[in-house]
Short mmCIF file of C-alpha atoms in Angstrom, two decimals:
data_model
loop_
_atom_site.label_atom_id
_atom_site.label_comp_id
_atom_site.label_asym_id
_atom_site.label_seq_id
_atom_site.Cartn_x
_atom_site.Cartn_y
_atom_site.Cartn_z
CA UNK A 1246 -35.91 -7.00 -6.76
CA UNK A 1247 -34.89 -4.19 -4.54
CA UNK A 1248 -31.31 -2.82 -3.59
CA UNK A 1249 -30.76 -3.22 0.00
CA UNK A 1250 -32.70 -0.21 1.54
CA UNK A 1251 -29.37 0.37 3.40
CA UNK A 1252 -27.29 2.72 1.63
CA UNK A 1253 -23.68 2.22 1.49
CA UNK A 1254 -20.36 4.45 0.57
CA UNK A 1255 -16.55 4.24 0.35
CA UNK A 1256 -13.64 6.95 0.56
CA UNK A 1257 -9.59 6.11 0.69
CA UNK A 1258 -8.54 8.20 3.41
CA UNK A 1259 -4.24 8.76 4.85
CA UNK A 1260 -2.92 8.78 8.18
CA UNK A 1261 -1.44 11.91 8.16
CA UNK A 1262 -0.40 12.45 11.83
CA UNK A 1263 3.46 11.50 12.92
CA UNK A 1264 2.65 8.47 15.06
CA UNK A 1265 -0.17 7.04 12.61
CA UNK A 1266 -3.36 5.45 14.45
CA UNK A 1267 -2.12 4.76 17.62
CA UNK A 1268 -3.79 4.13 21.34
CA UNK A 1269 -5.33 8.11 21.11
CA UNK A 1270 -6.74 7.95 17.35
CA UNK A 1271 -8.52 5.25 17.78
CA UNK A 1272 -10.33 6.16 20.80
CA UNK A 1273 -11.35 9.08 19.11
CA UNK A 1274 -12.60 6.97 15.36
CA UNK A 1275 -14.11 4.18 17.98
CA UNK A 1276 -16.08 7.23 20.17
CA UNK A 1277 -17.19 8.60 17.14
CA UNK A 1278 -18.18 5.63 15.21
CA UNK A 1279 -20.66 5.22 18.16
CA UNK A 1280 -22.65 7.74 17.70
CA UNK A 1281 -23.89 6.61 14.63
CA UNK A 1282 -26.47 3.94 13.84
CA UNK A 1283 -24.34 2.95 10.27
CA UNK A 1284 -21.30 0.15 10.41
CA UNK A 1285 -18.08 1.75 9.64
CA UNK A 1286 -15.34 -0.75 8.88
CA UNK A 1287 -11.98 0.91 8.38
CA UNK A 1288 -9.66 -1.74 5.60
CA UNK A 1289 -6.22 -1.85 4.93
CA UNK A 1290 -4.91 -4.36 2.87
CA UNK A 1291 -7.02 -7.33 2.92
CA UNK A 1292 -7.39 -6.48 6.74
CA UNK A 1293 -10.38 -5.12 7.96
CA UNK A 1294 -11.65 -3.29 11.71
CA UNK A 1295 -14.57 -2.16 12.91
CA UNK A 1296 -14.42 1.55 14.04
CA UNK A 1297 -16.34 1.32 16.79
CA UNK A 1298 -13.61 -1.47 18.53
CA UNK A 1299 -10.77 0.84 19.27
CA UNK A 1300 -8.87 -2.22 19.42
CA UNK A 1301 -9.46 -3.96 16.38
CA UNK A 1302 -8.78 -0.67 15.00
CA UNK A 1303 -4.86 -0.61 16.58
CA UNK A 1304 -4.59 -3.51 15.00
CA UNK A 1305 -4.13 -2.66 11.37
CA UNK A 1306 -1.34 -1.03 12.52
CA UNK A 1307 -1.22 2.09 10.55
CA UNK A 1308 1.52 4.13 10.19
CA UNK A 1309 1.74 8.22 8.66
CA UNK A 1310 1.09 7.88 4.89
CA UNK A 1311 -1.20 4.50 5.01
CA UNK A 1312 -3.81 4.70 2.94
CA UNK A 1313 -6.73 3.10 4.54
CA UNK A 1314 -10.38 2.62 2.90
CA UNK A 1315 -13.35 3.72 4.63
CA UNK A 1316 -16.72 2.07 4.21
CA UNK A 1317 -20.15 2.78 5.80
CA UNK A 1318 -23.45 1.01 5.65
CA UNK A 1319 -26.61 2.04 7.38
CA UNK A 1320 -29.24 4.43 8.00
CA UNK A 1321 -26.52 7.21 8.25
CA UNK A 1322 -23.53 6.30 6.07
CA UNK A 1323 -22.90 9.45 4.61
CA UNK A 1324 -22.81 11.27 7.57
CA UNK A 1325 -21.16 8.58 9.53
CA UNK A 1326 -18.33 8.38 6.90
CA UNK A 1327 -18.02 12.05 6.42
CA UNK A 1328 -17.38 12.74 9.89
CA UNK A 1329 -14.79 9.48 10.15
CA UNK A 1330 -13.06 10.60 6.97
CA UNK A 1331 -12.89 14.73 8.50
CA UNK A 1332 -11.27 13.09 11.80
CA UNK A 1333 -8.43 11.68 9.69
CA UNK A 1334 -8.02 14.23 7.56
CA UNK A 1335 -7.44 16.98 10.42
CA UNK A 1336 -5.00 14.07 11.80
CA UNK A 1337 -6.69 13.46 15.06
CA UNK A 1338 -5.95 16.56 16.07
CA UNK A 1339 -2.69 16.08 16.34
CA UNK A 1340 -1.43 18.31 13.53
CA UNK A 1341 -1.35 21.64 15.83
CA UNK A 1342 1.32 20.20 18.53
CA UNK A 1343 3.76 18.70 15.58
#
């Protein structure tokens, strides 16, 4: 039998901005989640959230220095988990004004 034709990846990725993944992050993870066809599910813990529901994404509740795992699954994983991993690791942006 066949692997599922869907490819899939993983990659641990930190909060690294002062107020971790607040109201703002998220928006931004959940906005671009969406433009991709892939499923990006954001874990930490045993908790998981979809990144294209800003608010199940609030919900994990992560603070600077979590460690979160990033997963993708779909047509465009790769590039769907490259560009959700870059957005953390510039801090949402919010690096500059600290």
């Amino acid at each position: 039998m066949q692997a599922m034709s869907n490819p899939s990846c993983q990659q641990t990725v930190v909060v690294k901005n002062e107020k971790g993944l607040h109201l703002r992050p998220a928006e931004l993870v959940a906005r671009l989640a969406m433009q991709f066809d892939s499923t990006v599910m954001v874990t930490k813990d045993d908790q998981s959230a979809d990144c294209k529901n800003m608010l199940s994404v609030l919900t994990l509740g992560a603070v600077q220095g979590t460690q979160l795992g990033l997963s993708a699954e779909g047509s465009d994983a790769a590039e769907a988990l490259s560009a959700v991993a870059e957005l953390f690791d510039q801090g949402f942006h919010e690096l500059d004004s600290e």
